[in-house]
Short mmCIF file of C-alpha atoms in Angstrom, two decimals:
data_model
loop_
_atom_site.label_atom_id
_atom_site.label_comp_id
_atom_site.label_asym_id
_atom_site.label_seq_id
_atom_site.Cartn_x
_atom_site.Cartn_y
_atom_site.Cartn_z
CA UNK A 1 15.00 1.42 33.87
CA UNK A 2 12.26 1.08 31.35
CA UNK A 3 12.15 -1.74 28.76
CA UNK A 4 10.74 -0.70 25.38
CA UNK A 5 10.38 -2.39 21.97
CA UNK A 6 11.21 -0.35 18.93
CA UNK A 7 10.88 -1.41 15.30
CA UNK A 8 13.24 0.14 12.73
CA UNK A 9 13.04 -0.88 9.12
CA UNK A 10 11.17 -4.05 10.10
CA UNK A 11 13.72 -5.11 12.75
CA UNK A 12 12.50 -5.26 16.37
CA UNK A 13 14.88 -4.04 19.06
CA UNK A 14 14.55 -4.38 22.85
CA UNK A 15 15.73 -1.13 24.33
CA UNK A 16 16.43 -0.22 27.95
CA UNK A 17 16.09 3.45 28.86
CA UNK A 18 17.29 4.90 32.10
CA UNK A 19 15.23 7.79 33.50
CA UNK A 20 17.18 11.03 33.99
CA UNK A 21 17.38 12.35 37.54
CA UNK A 22 17.98 15.92 36.41
CA UNK A 23 21.83 15.81 36.45
CA UNK A 24 22.45 13.11 33.92
CA UNK A 25 20.98 12.33 30.50
CA UNK A 26 19.34 9.10 29.55
CA UNK A 27 20.71 7.06 26.68
CA UNK A 28 19.04 4.02 25.13
CA UNK A 29 21.07 0.86 24.94
CA UNK A 30 20.01 -1.40 22.04
CA UNK A 31 19.94 -5.16 22.59
CA UNK A 32 20.63 -7.65 19.84
CA UNK A 33 17.96 -7.48 17.21
CA UNK A 34 15.16 -9.96 17.32
CA UNK A 35 13.89 -11.73 14.25
CA UNK A 36 11.09 -9.57 12.77
CA UNK A 37 7.82 -11.06 11.57
CA UNK A 38 7.93 -12.17 7.94
CA UNK A 39 6.91 -9.57 5.40
CA UNK A 40 3.50 -10.11 3.72
CA UNK A 41 3.71 -12.15 0.60
CA UNK A 42 3.52 -10.10 -2.68
CA UNK A 43 0.39 -10.45 -4.71
CA UNK A 44 0.66 -13.20 -7.23
CA UNK A 45 1.57 -12.17 -10.78
CA UNK A 46 -1.24 -12.45 -13.28
CA UNK A 47 -0.62 -12.59 -17.01
CA UNK A 48 -2.16 -9.84 -18.98
CA UNK A 49 -1.87 -6.07 -19.55
CA UNK A 50 -1.60 -4.10 -16.33
CA UNK A 51 -3.54 -0.85 -15.95
CA UNK A 52 -1.41 1.31 -13.70
CA UNK A 53 -2.11 4.36 -11.52
CA UNK A 54 -0.99 7.55 -13.26
CA UNK A 55 -0.52 9.28 -9.92
CA UNK A 56 -0.60 8.62 -6.14
CA UNK A 57 -4.11 8.68 -4.58
CA UNK A 58 -6.87 6.77 -2.91
CA UNK A 59 -9.17 4.27 -4.65
CA UNK A 60 -12.74 5.52 -4.08
CA UNK A 61 -14.53 3.02 -6.30
CA UNK A 62 -13.80 -0.13 -8.29
CA UNK A 63 -16.34 -0.53 -11.15
CA UNK A 64 -15.24 -3.92 -12.61
CA UNK A 65 -14.90 -7.54 -11.52
CA UNK A 66 -12.68 -10.33 -12.82
CA UNK A 67 -14.16 -11.97 -15.90
CA UNK A 68 -16.01 -8.84 -16.95
CA UNK A 69 -15.82 -7.69 -20.55
CA UNK A 70 -14.94 -4.00 -21.04
CA UNK A 71 -14.84 -1.73 -24.08
CA UNK A 72 -12.22 0.93 -24.79
CA UNK A 73 -13.10 4.03 -22.69
CA UNK A 74 -15.05 2.13 -20.00
CA UNK A 75 -14.25 3.34 -16.48
CA UNK A 76 -12.43 0.66 -14.46
CA UNK A 77 -11.51 2.49 -11.24
CA UNK A 78 -12.02 5.95 -9.76
CA UNK A 79 -8.95 7.36 -8.14
CA UNK A 80 -9.05 10.46 -5.88
CA UNK A 81 -5.91 12.56 -6.04
CA UNK A 82 -5.52 16.17 -4.99
CA UNK A 83 -9.28 16.32 -4.01
CA UNK A 84 -10.25 15.43 -7.62
CA UNK A 85 -11.88 12.24 -8.91
CA UNK A 86 -9.95 10.70 -11.80
CA UNK A 87 -11.50 8.03 -13.96
CA UNK A 88 -9.10 5.26 -14.93
CA UNK A 89 -10.37 3.92 -18.21
CA UNK A 90 -9.74 0.85 -20.40
CA UNK A 91 -7.45 1.61 -23.32
CA UNK A 92 -8.96 -1.11 -25.55
CA UNK A 93 -11.68 -3.77 -25.59
CA UNK A 94 -10.64 -6.54 -23.16
CA UNK A 95 -11.69 -8.85 -20.34
CA UNK A 96 -10.76 -8.06 -16.77
CA UNK A 97 -8.30 -10.76 -15.61
CA UNK A 98 -7.83 -9.41 -12.07
CA UNK A 99 -8.67 -6.46 -9.86
CA UNK A 100 -5.57 -5.79 -7.69
CA UNK A 101 -6.94 -2.83 -5.52
CA UNK A 102 -9.78 -2.34 -3.10
CA UNK A 103 -11.97 0.62 -2.29
CA UNK A 104 -10.22 2.89 0.28
CA UNK A 105 -6.76 1.63 -0.54
CA UNK A 106 -3.90 4.14 -1.12
CA UNK A 107 -1.75 3.64 -4.20
CA UNK A 108 1.47 5.09 -5.57
CA UNK A 109 2.28 6.18 -9.13
CA UNK A 110 2.73 3.12 -11.25
CA UNK A 111 0.82 0.73 -8.90
CA UNK A 112 -1.11 -1.91 -10.85
CA UNK A 113 -4.87 -1.37 -10.42
CA UNK A 114 -6.41 -3.87 -12.77
CA UNK A 115 -5.06 -6.45 -15.22
CA UNK A 116 -6.78 -6.80 -18.63
CA UNK A 117 -6.40 -9.78 -20.94
#
């Protein structure tokens, strides 16, 4: 018998697997689920206007910092999607309240990148 740990949808299971001897098949027997580690806390909500990702991709550069003043059209973040660099720009003059993403991070469509106030 082999004892294995398997995680399914955040729940950890202890599983015992019997090795097959050639004439029978092995079948896992799941034990009672163990309490999984707590999920990471969501990022704190910040008041302001969120600038969201228009598509899934990878952040290749963050060009602003919290407290920085930006003008309409200034590039905030560069997002790589489908092997192309996409400049995510400020829609209006504002101040950067928070930067939610980091260089190298993958984001989905609609993910908040920066908050402007």
